[in-house]
Coordinates of C-alpha atoms in Angstrom, one line a residue:
Chain A
M21 CA -45.1 -18.5 11.4
S22 CA -43.1 -16.4 13.8
T23 CA -39.4 -15.6 13.1
D24 CA -37.9 -17.8 15.8
T25 CA -39.4 -20.9 14.3
L26 CA -37.5 -20.3 11.1
S27 CA -34.1 -22.0 10.8
R28 CA -31.0 -19.9 10.5
W29 CA -30.7 -20.8 6.9
A30 CA -34.3 -19.7 6.2
R31 CA -33.7 -16.4 7.9
F32 CA -30.5 -16.0 5.9
K33 CA -32.3 -16.8 2.7
S34 CA -35.0 -14.2 3.3
S35 CA -32.5 -11.5 4.4
N36 CA -31.9 -8.3 2.6
L37 CA -28.4 -9.4 1.6
V38 CA -29.5 -12.5 -0.4
H39 CA -32.4 -10.6 -2.0
D40 CA -30.1 -7.9 -3.2
F41 CA -27.5 -10.4 -4.3
I42 CA -29.9 -12.2 -6.6
H43 CA -30.9 -8.9 -8.2
N44 CA -27.4 -7.5 -8.6
K45 CA -25.6 -8.9 -11.7
V46 CA -22.3 -7.4 -10.9
A47 CA -22.3 -8.9 -7.4
M48 CA -23.3 -12.3 -8.7
V49 CA -20.7 -12.5 -11.5
S50 CA -18.0 -11.3 -9.1
F51 CA -19.0 -13.9 -6.6
L52 CA -19.0 -16.6 -9.2
I53 CA -15.5 -15.6 -10.4
F54 CA -14.2 -15.4 -6.9
A55 CA -15.7 -18.8 -6.1
A56 CA -14.0 -20.2 -9.2
F57 CA -10.7 -18.8 -8.0
V58 CA -11.1 -20.3 -4.6
I59 CA -12.0 -23.7 -6.0
A60 CA -9.3 -23.7 -8.6
T61 CA -6.6 -22.8 -6.0
V62 CA -7.8 -25.3 -3.4
F63 CA -7.7 -28.1 -6.0
A64 CA -4.6 -26.7 -7.8
P65 CA -2.6 -29.9 -7.4
L66 CA -5.5 -31.9 -9.1
I67 CA -6.1 -29.3 -11.9
A68 CA -2.6 -28.3 -12.8
P69 CA -1.1 -30.5 -15.5
F70 CA 2.4 -29.9 -14.1
D71 CA 4.0 -29.4 -10.7
P72 CA 5.8 -26.1 -10.9
Y73 CA 7.8 -26.8 -7.7
D74 CA 9.2 -30.0 -9.1
P75 CA 12.5 -29.3 -10.9
L76 CA 12.3 -32.6 -12.7
Q77 CA 9.2 -31.5 -14.6
I78 CA 10.9 -28.3 -15.8
N79 CA 12.9 -28.4 -19.0
I80 CA 14.8 -25.2 -19.9
M81 CA 14.4 -26.2 -23.6
N82 CA 10.7 -25.4 -23.3
S83 CA 11.3 -21.9 -22.1
E84 CA 9.4 -18.9 -23.5
L85 CA 6.9 -20.9 -25.5
P86 CA 3.9 -18.8 -26.5
P87 CA 0.3 -19.6 -25.5
S88 CA -1.4 -22.3 -27.5
W89 CA -3.4 -20.0 -29.9
Q90 CA -0.1 -18.5 -31.3
D91 CA 2.4 -19.8 -33.8
G92 CA 5.2 -21.9 -32.5
A93 CA 3.3 -23.1 -29.5
D94 CA 3.4 -26.5 -27.9
P95 CA -0.2 -27.8 -27.3
Q96 CA 0.7 -29.3 -23.9
F97 CA 1.4 -25.8 -22.5
V98 CA -2.0 -24.1 -22.8
L99 CA -0.9 -20.6 -21.7
G100 CA 2.7 -21.0 -22.8
T101 CA 5.8 -21.3 -20.6
D102 CA 7.8 -18.9 -18.6
D103 CA 11.5 -18.0 -18.8
Q104 CA 12.5 -21.3 -17.1
G105 CA 10.3 -23.5 -19.1
R106 CA 7.6 -23.9 -16.5
D107 CA 4.0 -24.4 -17.6
L108 CA 2.4 -21.0 -17.1
W109 CA -1.1 -22.3 -16.4
S110 CA 0.2 -24.5 -13.6
A111 CA 2.4 -21.8 -12.2
I112 CA -0.5 -19.4 -12.2
L113 CA -2.7 -21.9 -10.3
Y114 CA -0.1 -22.4 -7.6
G115 CA 0.8 -18.7 -7.6
T116 CA -2.8 -17.6 -7.1
R117 CA -3.0 -20.1 -4.3
I118 CA 0.0 -18.5 -2.5
S119 CA -1.5 -15.0 -3.2
L120 CA -4.8 -15.9 -1.7
I121 CA -3.3 -17.7 1.3
I122 CA -1.1 -14.7 2.1
G123 CA -4.0 -12.3 1.6
I124 CA -6.5 -14.2 3.8
C125 CA -4.0 -15.0 6.6
A126 CA -2.7 -11.5 6.7
V127 CA -6.2 -10.1 7.0
A128 CA -7.0 -12.7 9.7
L129 CA -4.0 -11.5 11.7
Q130 CA -5.1 -7.8 11.1
A131 CA -8.6 -8.6 12.3
F132 CA -7.4 -10.5 15.3
L133 CA -5.1 -7.7 16.5
G134 CA -7.4 -4.9 15.5
I135 CA -10.5 -6.4 17.2
T136 CA -8.7 -7.2 20.4
I137 CA -7.1 -3.8 20.6
G138 CA -10.3 -2.0 19.6
L139 CA -12.4 -3.9 22.2
L140 CA -9.8 -3.2 24.9
A141 CA -9.5 0.5 24.1
G142 CA -13.2 1.0 23.9
Y143 CA -14.2 -1.0 26.9
V144 CA -11.4 0.0 29.3
G145 CA -11.2 3.6 28.1
G146 CA -9.2 6.3 29.9
R147 CA -5.5 6.3 29.5
T148 CA -5.2 2.9 27.8
D149 CA -7.6 4.1 25.2
S150 CA -5.8 7.3 24.4
I151 CA -2.4 5.7 24.2
L152 CA -3.7 2.8 22.0
M153 CA -5.5 5.2 19.6
R154 CA -2.4 7.5 19.4
I155 CA -0.4 4.5 18.4
A156 CA -3.1 3.6 15.9
D157 CA -3.0 7.1 14.4
I158 CA 0.8 7.0 14.0
Q159 CA 0.7 3.5 12.6
L160 CA -2.0 4.4 10.1
S161 CA -0.1 7.5 8.9
F162 CA 2.8 5.2 7.7
S163 CA 1.7 3.5 4.5
T164 CA 1.7 -0.3 4.8
L165 CA 3.6 -0.8 1.6
M166 CA 6.3 1.7 2.7
V167 CA 6.8 0.0 6.1
A168 CA 6.7 -3.5 4.4
I169 CA 9.3 -2.6 1.8
I170 CA 11.7 -1.3 4.4
V171 CA 11.1 -4.1 7.0
L172 CA 11.5 -6.8 4.3
A173 CA 14.5 -5.1 2.6
V174 CA 16.3 -4.9 5.9
T175 CA 15.4 -8.4 7.0
K176 CA 16.6 -9.7 3.6
A177 CA 19.9 -7.8 4.0
L178 CA 20.3 -9.1 7.6
F179 CA 19.6 -12.8 7.0
G180 CA 20.7 -13.2 3.4
T181 CA 18.6 -14.2 0.5
Q182 CA 18.8 -18.0 1.2
S183 CA 17.2 -18.0 4.6
F184 CA 14.9 -15.1 3.7
N185 CA 13.4 -17.1 0.9
E186 CA 12.6 -20.0 3.3
Y187 CA 10.5 -17.8 5.5
A188 CA 9.2 -15.4 2.9
L189 CA 5.6 -16.6 3.2
F190 CA 5.6 -16.3 6.9
M191 CA 7.3 -12.8 6.8
L192 CA 4.8 -11.5 4.3
V193 CA 1.8 -12.5 6.4
L194 CA 3.4 -11.0 9.5
V195 CA 4.4 -7.7 7.9
I196 CA 1.1 -7.1 6.1
G197 CA -0.8 -8.4 9.0
I198 CA 0.7 -6.2 11.7
A199 CA 0.8 -3.0 9.6
E200 CA -3.0 -2.6 9.2
W201 CA -4.6 -3.4 12.5
P202 CA -5.7 0.2 13.2
Q203 CA -8.4 -0.1 10.5
Y204 CA -10.2 -2.7 12.6
A205 CA -9.3 -1.2 15.9
R206 CA -10.9 2.2 15.1
T207 CA -14.2 0.7 13.9
V208 CA -14.5 -1.8 16.7
R209 CA -13.7 0.9 19.3
A210 CA -16.3 3.3 17.8
T211 CA -18.9 0.5 18.1
V212 CA -17.9 -0.3 21.7
L213 CA -18.1 3.4 22.7
A214 CA -21.6 3.7 21.2
E215 CA -22.9 0.4 22.7
K216 CA -21.4 0.1 26.1
K217 CA -23.7 2.8 27.6
K218 CA -26.8 0.9 26.5
E219 CA -29.2 -0.9 28.8
Y220 CA -28.6 -4.4 27.5
V221 CA -25.0 -4.1 28.4
D222 CA -26.0 -3.0 31.9
A223 CA -28.4 -5.9 32.0
A224 CA -25.6 -8.3 31.1
K225 CA -23.5 -6.9 33.8
V226 CA -26.2 -7.3 36.4
L227 CA -26.6 -10.9 35.3
G228 CA -23.0 -11.3 36.4
F229 CA -21.3 -11.9 33.1
G230 CA -17.6 -11.1 32.9
P231 CA -16.2 -8.3 30.8
I232 CA -14.7 -10.7 28.2
R233 CA -18.1 -12.4 27.6
I234 CA -19.9 -9.0 27.4
M235 CA -17.3 -7.7 24.9
L236 CA -17.3 -10.8 22.7
R237 CA -20.9 -12.0 22.9
H238 CA -22.8 -8.8 23.4
I239 CA -20.9 -5.8 22.0
L240 CA -18.8 -7.3 19.2
P241 CA -21.8 -8.7 17.1
N242 CA -22.8 -5.0 16.5
S243 CA -19.7 -4.4 14.4
V244 CA -19.9 -7.5 12.3
S245 CA -21.1 -5.7 9.2
P246 CA -18.4 -3.0 9.1
I247 CA -15.8 -5.7 9.9
F248 CA -17.1 -7.7 7.0
V249 CA -16.9 -4.7 4.6
I250 CA -13.4 -3.7 5.8
S251 CA -12.2 -7.3 5.4
T252 CA -13.1 -7.6 1.7
V253 CA -11.2 -4.4 0.9
Q254 CA -8.3 -5.5 3.1
V255 CA -7.9 -8.9 1.4
A256 CA -7.7 -7.1 -2.0
N257 CA -5.2 -4.6 -0.6
A258 CA -3.1 -7.4 1.0
I259 CA -3.0 -9.3 -2.3
I260 CA -1.8 -6.2 -4.2
S261 CA 0.8 -5.5 -1.4
E262 CA 2.0 -9.1 -1.6
A263 CA 2.3 -8.9 -5.4
S264 CA 4.2 -5.6 -5.2
L265 CA 6.6 -6.9 -2.6
S266 CA 7.2 -10.1 -4.6
F267 CA 7.7 -8.0 -7.7
L268 CA 10.5 -6.0 -5.9
G269 CA 12.1 -9.3 -5.0
L270 CA 11.2 -8.9 -1.3
G271 CA 8.5 -11.6 -1.3
M272 CA 8.1 -15.1 -2.7
P273 CA 11.2 -16.5 -4.4
V274 CA 11.2 -17.5 -8.1
S275 CA 11.3 -21.2 -7.1
Q276 CA 7.9 -20.8 -5.4
P277 CA 6.4 -18.0 -7.3
S278 CA 3.3 -16.0 -6.3
L279 CA 1.5 -14.0 -9.0
G280 CA 3.8 -11.0 -8.3
S281 CA 7.0 -12.9 -8.7
L282 CA 5.7 -14.5 -11.9
I283 CA 5.0 -11.0 -13.3
A284 CA 8.5 -9.9 -12.2
S285 CA 10.2 -12.8 -13.9
G286 CA 8.6 -11.9 -17.2
Q287 CA 9.5 -8.2 -17.0
D288 CA 12.8 -8.6 -18.9
Y289 CA 11.3 -10.7 -21.6
I290 CA 8.8 -8.1 -22.6
F291 CA 11.4 -6.4 -24.8
S292 CA 11.9 -9.6 -26.8
G293 CA 8.1 -9.8 -27.4
S294 CA 7.3 -12.6 -24.9
W295 CA 4.4 -10.6 -23.4
W296 CA 2.5 -13.6 -22.0
I297 CA 4.9 -14.3 -19.1
T298 CA 3.9 -10.9 -17.6
A299 CA 0.5 -10.3 -19.1
I300 CA -1.3 -13.5 -18.3
P301 CA -0.4 -13.7 -14.6
G302 CA -1.1 -10.0 -14.5
F303 CA -4.6 -10.5 -15.9
F304 CA -5.4 -13.1 -13.3
L305 CA -4.1 -10.9 -10.5
V306 CA -6.2 -7.9 -11.7
L307 CA -9.2 -10.1 -12.1
L308 CA -8.9 -11.6 -8.6
V309 CA -8.4 -8.2 -7.0
L310 CA -11.1 -6.6 -9.1
V311 CA -13.8 -9.1 -8.1
I312 CA -13.0 -8.8 -4.4
N313 CA -13.1 -5.0 -4.7
L314 CA -16.5 -5.2 -6.5
L315 CA -17.9 -7.5 -3.8
G316 CA -16.6 -5.1 -1.2
D317 CA -18.3 -2.2 -2.9
W318 CA -21.5 -4.1 -3.1
L319 CA -21.4 -5.2 0.5
R320 CA -20.7 -1.6 1.6
D321 CA -23.8 -0.5 -0.3
V322 CA -26.1 -3.2 1.0
L323 CA -25.0 -3.4 4.6
N324 CA -24.4 0.4 4.7
P325 CA -22.4 0.3 7.9
K326 CA -21.4 3.5 9.6
L327 CA -17.7 3.3 8.9
Y328 CA -15.5 5.2 11.3
K329 CA -14.2 8.3 9.5
G330 CA -11.0 9.8 10.8
Chain B
M28 CA -4.0 26.3 19.3
F29 CA -0.6 26.8 20.9
A30 CA -1.1 23.7 23.1
Y31 CA -2.1 21.7 20.0
L32 CA 1.0 22.9 18.2
V33 CA 3.3 21.9 21.0
K34 CA 1.6 18.5 21.3
R35 CA 1.9 17.9 17.6
I36 CA 5.6 18.9 17.4
F37 CA 6.3 16.7 20.4
Q38 CA 4.6 13.8 18.7
A39 CA 6.7 14.4 15.5
A40 CA 9.9 14.5 17.6
A41 CA 8.9 11.2 19.3
V42 CA 8.3 9.5 15.9
M43 CA 11.6 10.8 14.6
F44 CA 13.3 9.5 17.7
V45 CA 11.9 6.0 17.2
I46 CA 12.9 6.1 13.5
S47 CA 16.5 7.1 14.5
I48 CA 16.7 4.3 17.1
I49 CA 15.5 1.7 14.5
S50 CA 17.9 3.1 11.9
F51 CA 20.8 2.9 14.3
A52 CA 19.9 -0.6 15.4
I53 CA 19.9 -1.6 11.7
Q54 CA 23.3 0.0 11.2
D55 CA 24.6 -1.8 14.3
N56 CA 23.5 -5.2 13.1
L57 CA 23.8 -5.0 9.3
G58 CA 27.3 -5.8 7.9
D59 CA 30.6 -5.1 9.5
P60 CA 32.0 -1.6 8.9
L61 CA 35.5 -2.8 9.7
R62 CA 35.5 -5.4 6.9
E63 CA 34.2 -2.8 4.5
L64 CA 37.2 -0.6 5.4
V65 CA 40.1 -2.9 5.6
G66 CA 39.0 -6.1 3.9
Q67 CA 39.7 -9.5 5.3
S68 CA 43.5 -9.6 5.1
V69 CA 44.1 -7.9 8.4
S70 CA 45.1 -9.9 11.5
E71 CA 42.8 -10.3 14.5
E72 CA 44.9 -8.0 16.8
V73 CA 44.9 -5.1 14.4
R74 CA 41.2 -5.6 14.0
N75 CA 40.5 -5.4 17.7
E76 CA 42.7 -2.3 18.0
L77 CA 40.8 -0.6 15.1
R78 CA 37.5 -1.8 16.7
E79 CA 38.4 -0.1 20.0
E80 CA 39.6 3.0 18.1
M81 CA 36.4 3.4 16.1
G82 CA 34.3 2.9 19.3
L83 CA 32.7 -0.2 18.1
N84 CA 33.1 -1.9 21.5
D85 CA 31.2 0.9 23.3
S86 CA 27.8 0.3 24.7
F87 CA 24.7 0.7 22.6
F88 CA 23.7 3.9 24.3
V89 CA 27.1 5.6 23.8
Q90 CA 27.2 4.6 20.2
Y91 CA 23.6 5.8 19.6
T92 CA 24.4 9.2 21.1
R93 CA 27.4 9.5 18.8
F94 CA 25.3 8.5 15.8
A95 CA 22.5 10.9 16.7
K96 CA 24.9 13.8 17.2
K97 CA 26.5 13.2 13.8
A98 CA 23.1 12.7 12.2
I99 CA 21.8 16.1 13.4
T100 CA 24.8 17.8 11.8
G101 CA 24.1 16.0 8.6
D102 CA 26.8 13.4 8.8
L103 CA 25.0 10.1 7.9
G104 CA 28.2 8.1 7.1
T105 CA 29.9 7.3 3.8
S106 CA 28.3 5.0 1.2
Y107 CA 30.3 1.8 0.7
F108 CA 29.5 1.7 -2.9
F109 CA 29.6 5.4 -4.1
K110 CA 32.5 6.2 -1.7
E111 CA 30.7 9.5 -1.0
P112 CA 28.9 10.9 2.0
A113 CA 25.5 9.1 2.1
L114 CA 23.6 12.5 2.4
T115 CA 25.3 13.8 -0.8
V116 CA 24.3 10.7 -2.7
I117 CA 20.7 11.0 -1.6
L118 CA 20.5 14.7 -2.3
K119 CA 21.8 14.0 -5.8
K120 CA 18.9 11.5 -6.4
L121 CA 16.3 13.6 -4.7
P122 CA 15.4 15.9 -7.6
A123 CA 14.6 13.0 -9.9
T124 CA 12.1 11.6 -7.4
L125 CA 10.6 14.9 -6.6
E126 CA 10.1 15.7 -10.3
L127 CA 8.4 12.3 -10.7
V128 CA 6.1 13.1 -7.8
L129 CA 5.4 16.5 -9.2
G130 CA 4.5 15.0 -12.6
A131 CA 2.1 12.5 -10.9
S132 CA 0.6 15.2 -8.7
I133 CA -0.2 17.4 -11.7
I134 CA -2.0 14.5 -13.3
I135 CA -3.8 13.6 -10.1
I136 CA -4.9 17.1 -9.1
G137 CA -5.8 18.1 -12.7
L138 CA -8.0 15.1 -13.3
S139 CA -9.4 14.0 -9.9
I140 CA -11.1 17.4 -9.1
P141 CA -13.1 17.8 -12.3
L142 CA -13.9 14.0 -12.5
G143 CA -14.8 13.8 -8.8
V144 CA -17.0 16.8 -9.0
Y145 CA -18.7 15.7 -12.2
T146 CA -19.6 12.2 -10.8
A147 CA -20.9 13.9 -7.6
I148 CA -23.3 16.3 -9.4
R149 CA -24.4 13.9 -12.1
P150 CA -24.4 10.5 -10.2
K151 CA -26.9 8.9 -12.6
A152 CA -25.1 9.9 -15.9
V153 CA -23.7 7.2 -18.1
L154 CA -20.3 9.0 -18.1
S155 CA -20.3 9.1 -14.3
K156 CA -21.0 5.3 -14.1
A157 CA -18.2 4.8 -16.6
I158 CA -15.8 6.8 -14.6
M159 CA -16.7 5.0 -11.3
G160 CA -16.4 1.6 -13.1
L161 CA -13.0 2.5 -14.5
S162 CA -11.8 3.8 -11.1
I163 CA -12.5 0.5 -9.4
V164 CA -10.6 -1.3 -12.2
G165 CA -7.8 1.3 -11.7
I166 CA -7.6 0.5 -8.0
S167 CA -7.3 -3.2 -8.8
I168 CA -4.3 -2.9 -11.1
P169 CA -1.0 -2.8 -9.3
V170 CA 1.2 0.1 -10.2
F171 CA 4.1 -2.0 -11.5
L172 CA 1.7 -3.9 -13.9
T173 CA 0.5 -0.6 -15.3
A174 CA 4.1 0.4 -15.8
I175 CA 5.1 -2.8 -17.5
L176 CA 2.1 -2.8 -19.8
M177 CA 2.7 0.8 -20.7
I178 CA 6.3 0.0 -21.6
Y179 CA 5.1 -2.9 -23.7
F180 CA 2.6 -0.9 -25.7
F181 CA 4.1 2.6 -25.9
A182 CA 7.8 1.7 -26.0
V183 CA 8.2 -1.8 -27.4
E184 CA 5.2 -2.0 -29.8
M185 CA 4.6 1.5 -30.9
R186 CA 8.0 3.0 -30.2
L187 CA 6.5 6.3 -29.2
L188 CA 8.1 6.8 -25.8
P189 CA 11.4 5.8 -24.2
S190 CA 11.2 3.0 -21.7
Y191 CA 13.8 3.8 -19.1
G192 CA 16.0 6.4 -17.6
R193 CA 15.6 10.2 -17.4
G194 CA 16.9 11.1 -20.8
D195 CA 18.1 14.6 -21.6
V196 CA 18.1 16.6 -18.4
V197 CA 19.1 20.2 -18.0
E198 CA 20.8 21.6 -15.0
V199 CA 19.1 24.6 -13.4
F200 CA 20.3 26.6 -10.3
G201 CA 23.6 24.7 -10.5
Y202 CA 22.3 21.7 -8.7
W203 CA 18.8 20.7 -9.8
K204 CA 18.6 18.6 -12.9
T205 CA 15.1 19.0 -14.5
N206 CA 13.2 16.9 -17.0
F207 CA 10.8 19.7 -17.9
A208 CA 13.3 21.7 -20.0
T209 CA 13.7 19.6 -23.1
W210 CA 11.4 17.6 -25.3
D211 CA 13.4 14.4 -24.8
G212 CA 13.4 14.9 -21.0
F213 CA 9.7 15.5 -21.0
K214 CA 9.1 12.4 -23.1
H215 CA 11.0 10.3 -20.5
I216 CA 8.9 11.6 -17.6
I217 CA 5.4 11.0 -19.2
M218 CA 5.1 7.2 -18.6
P219 CA 6.6 7.1 -15.1
S220 CA 4.3 10.0 -14.0
I221 CA 1.2 8.3 -15.4
A222 CA 2.1 5.0 -13.8
L223 CA 2.6 6.7 -10.4
A224 CA -0.6 8.7 -10.8
S225 CA -2.6 5.6 -11.9
I226 CA -3.0 4.1 -8.4
M227 CA -3.8 7.4 -6.5
L228 CA -6.1 8.9 -9.1
P229 CA -9.0 6.5 -8.6
L230 CA -8.7 6.9 -4.9
F231 CA -8.9 10.6 -5.1
I232 CA -11.8 10.6 -7.6
R233 CA -13.8 8.4 -5.2
L234 CA -12.9 10.4 -2.2
I235 CA -13.8 13.8 -3.8
R236 CA -17.1 12.3 -5.1
S237 CA -18.2 11.0 -1.7
E238 CA -17.2 14.1 0.1
M239 CA -18.9 16.3 -2.5
M240 CA -22.1 14.3 -2.4
E241 CA -22.2 14.7 1.4
T242 CA -21.6 18.4 1.2
L243 CA -24.4 18.8 -1.4
Q244 CA -26.8 17.3 1.1
S245 CA -25.9 19.8 3.8
D246 CA -28.3 22.6 4.9
Y247 CA -26.2 25.5 3.7
V248 CA -26.2 24.2 0.2
R249 CA -30.0 23.7 0.2
Y250 CA -30.3 27.2 1.5
A251 CA -28.1 28.5 -1.3
W252 CA -30.4 26.7 -3.8
A253 CA -33.4 28.3 -2.1
K254 CA -31.8 31.7 -2.3
G255 CA -31.6 31.2 -6.1
I256 CA -27.8 31.2 -6.5
K257 CA -26.6 29.9 -9.8
A258 CA -25.8 26.2 -9.9
K259 CA -22.2 26.7 -11.0
R260 CA -21.6 29.1 -8.2
I261 CA -23.0 26.6 -5.6
W262 CA -21.0 23.7 -7.0
F263 CA -17.6 25.2 -7.6
L264 CA -17.5 27.9 -4.9
H265 CA -19.7 26.9 -2.0
A266 CA -19.6 23.1 -2.1
L267 CA -16.2 22.5 -3.5
K268 CA -14.5 24.6 -0.8
N269 CA -15.8 22.3 2.0
T270 CA -15.2 19.2 -0.1
M271 CA -11.5 19.9 -0.4
L272 CA -10.8 20.1 3.4
P273 CA -10.9 16.4 4.1
V274 CA -9.3 15.8 0.7
I275 CA -6.2 17.8 1.9
T276 CA -5.7 15.7 5.0
V277 CA -6.1 12.4 3.1
G278 CA -3.7 13.9 0.5
G279 CA -1.1 14.6 3.2
V280 CA -1.4 11.1 4.6
Q281 CA -0.8 9.7 1.1
I282 CA 2.8 10.9 1.2
G283 CA 3.9 7.6 2.7
T284 CA 2.0 5.7 0.1
M285 CA 3.6 7.9 -2.6
V286 CA 7.1 7.0 -1.2
A287 CA 6.3 3.3 -1.5
Y288 CA 5.0 3.7 -5.1
T289 CA 8.0 5.7 -6.2
I290 CA 10.1 2.7 -5.2
L291 CA 8.0 0.5 -7.5
T292 CA 7.7 3.0 -10.4
E293 CA 11.4 3.9 -10.3
T294 CA 12.4 0.2 -10.3
V295 CA 10.3 -0.6 -13.4
F296 CA 11.5 2.5 -15.3
Q297 CA 15.0 2.4 -13.9
W298 CA 14.4 6.0 -12.9
P299 CA 17.6 7.3 -11.2
G300 CA 15.8 8.5 -8.1
M301 CA 15.9 7.7 -4.4
G302 CA 13.6 4.7 -4.5
F303 CA 15.6 2.9 -7.1
M304 CA 18.8 3.8 -5.2
F305 CA 17.3 2.4 -2.0
L306 CA 16.6 -1.0 -3.6
E307 CA 20.1 -1.1 -5.1
A308 CA 21.6 -0.2 -1.7
V309 CA 19.7 -3.1 -0.1
N310 CA 21.0 -5.5 -2.7
R311 CA 24.5 -4.3 -2.2
V312 CA 24.1 -4.2 1.6
D313 CA 25.3 -0.6 1.5
T314 CA 24.3 0.0 5.2
P315 CA 25.1 3.8 5.5
L316 CA 23.0 4.5 2.4
I317 CA 20.1 2.4 3.7
V318 CA 20.2 4.1 7.0
A319 CA 20.4 7.6 5.5
Y320 CA 17.5 6.8 3.2
L321 CA 15.4 5.7 6.2
I322 CA 16.2 8.9 8.1
I323 CA 15.7 11.3 5.2
V324 CA 12.4 9.7 4.1
G325 CA 11.3 9.5 7.7
F326 CA 12.1 13.1 8.2
I327 CA 10.3 14.3 5.0
F328 CA 7.3 12.1 6.0
V329 CA 7.0 13.3 9.6
V330 CA 7.4 17.0 8.6
T331 CA 4.8 16.9 5.9
N332 CA 2.3 15.0 8.1
T333 CA 2.8 17.5 10.9
L334 CA 2.4 20.4 8.6
V335 CA -0.8 19.0 7.0
D336 CA -2.3 18.3 10.4
L337 CA -1.5 21.9 11.6
L338 CA -2.8 23.4 8.4
Y339 CA -6.0 21.5 8.7
G340 CA -6.4 22.6 12.3
L341 CA -5.9 26.2 11.2
V342 CA -8.4 26.0 8.3
N343 CA -11.1 24.0 9.9
P344 CA -12.1 25.3 13.4
T345 CA -14.5 22.4 14.2
V346 CA -11.7 19.8 13.9
K347 CA -9.4 22.0 15.8
L348 CA -11.7 22.0 18.9
A349 CA -12.2 18.2 18.7
R350 CA -8.6 17.4 18.4
M351 CA -7.3 19.9 21.0
G352 CA -9.5 18.2 23.5
A353 CA -8.1 14.8 22.7

């Protein structure tokens, strides 16, 4: 049986990636946990026993109840309640949802900007290339978190807390998304520079294909594996950035908490011994980021892409 | 080399110019300096007069030139809250932040080099695998969570270390207050330094490891083995030297990251440094202080980045050639 009679699925199944995955316990466990996270957050409204956004379901009398395995707990709140009397388990489910949405959307934005700019810089070359890459160098030298803190702090001061909170999700995606495009741009540009001299690109040109088609259909597929590896690490970083910003009060408001804002709201209660308000959301945050990082490490080892080193 | 120097300094100046424009635009749009001065009880005519007098009706360009001229002489306005020149306020907070960064740097440098080298020369050892495993866990824990958990265990539960503030500081050179002179001061800086180091340490261990492994594969190291040079000499003299080059540049670039993480660490530990001050200034809408922070931090950042780049060009001739052409 020749390869082209195999279906895409069969080719995928016999690939190196899948073979290695089945034999790598760390990768398998990480993937299962990550999948559990995704499923739990997609179906959060069905799984969560309470709606943390509904003020009618929150009773301040229930505040600071410990998790169910400790003394003085209320069995209807499995992981206890936070300082406002919200069920912690429900809040974590919805919070992880927000963290994941922001992480994935921000990385999608980064990838879109970075791939477009990288293709353009590599394919057009010359002055456009050197200007774009200079900007990328400068942008990369500013740490994302530093820029994000400053931009969000100033925006918050400009528009006031009220309207800032309304657009917080949007702002977070925008700021984290715009700050990290050079990661993608550099890798894509390096691929374009290596590939555009090759014969198949000349052949495509002779066939009369336009530059956009050549860039997207012929050159870009060569950088799929580095893009894949960068993306996993970037999602983990974006989630940590989002949590840090929310922790500083520059992200998701307390009425619509992400994991970072949940941790922040529990910080003051640690001194009175209510460790769970901080520690349990913290545990889920670390677990989520850790499994994504482990998957990223594994992908890097398996795909072994030549990452652009600056 | 000279052309590269000029090019690099020009780039630094351009970045600084952009930072100053942004800072000025913020000052222009954030809050009303008149209201901060006279309050709300003054009539509209007097307001307009004052506005004209202070030059608030001039064009953006005229106002920016005035702002830039003042900024170059060190006049960054007066903080609304502290009623002191913004530059003075920041310079007072600077030592606390720098000492925190120093404490973290000692931990990072002291641990990352031995651990990175060890994991590179013994990649199969159990200890190496443990170090690498822990380092990926370390990368995944956000700095503020490390800080809070440390406070919970070491300050609340065990009561070993103080949880906030700088404690007993001693003044040296008439201006600089240091934490390293008394036991109490030292106890206060331990946890913030570890928290700040916790996020960078794994990154550096991994970086040193991968660079070192690459260097150990190179021809000159093989030649050194063939020549019969002792293992320790090859590892720590020949290989380590070339490993540290890329590490220095990455270290320089991390300054910006360090600034961001000082804001987080200082907030958790209520450390009276620049980062904590910045967040407070934002909450109080203390515009001159926000602007002064941006300019000072931007300046420190641009200067260190330029210096690191130039140093790297000086130390490593191959990079110099490649970059000078670009």
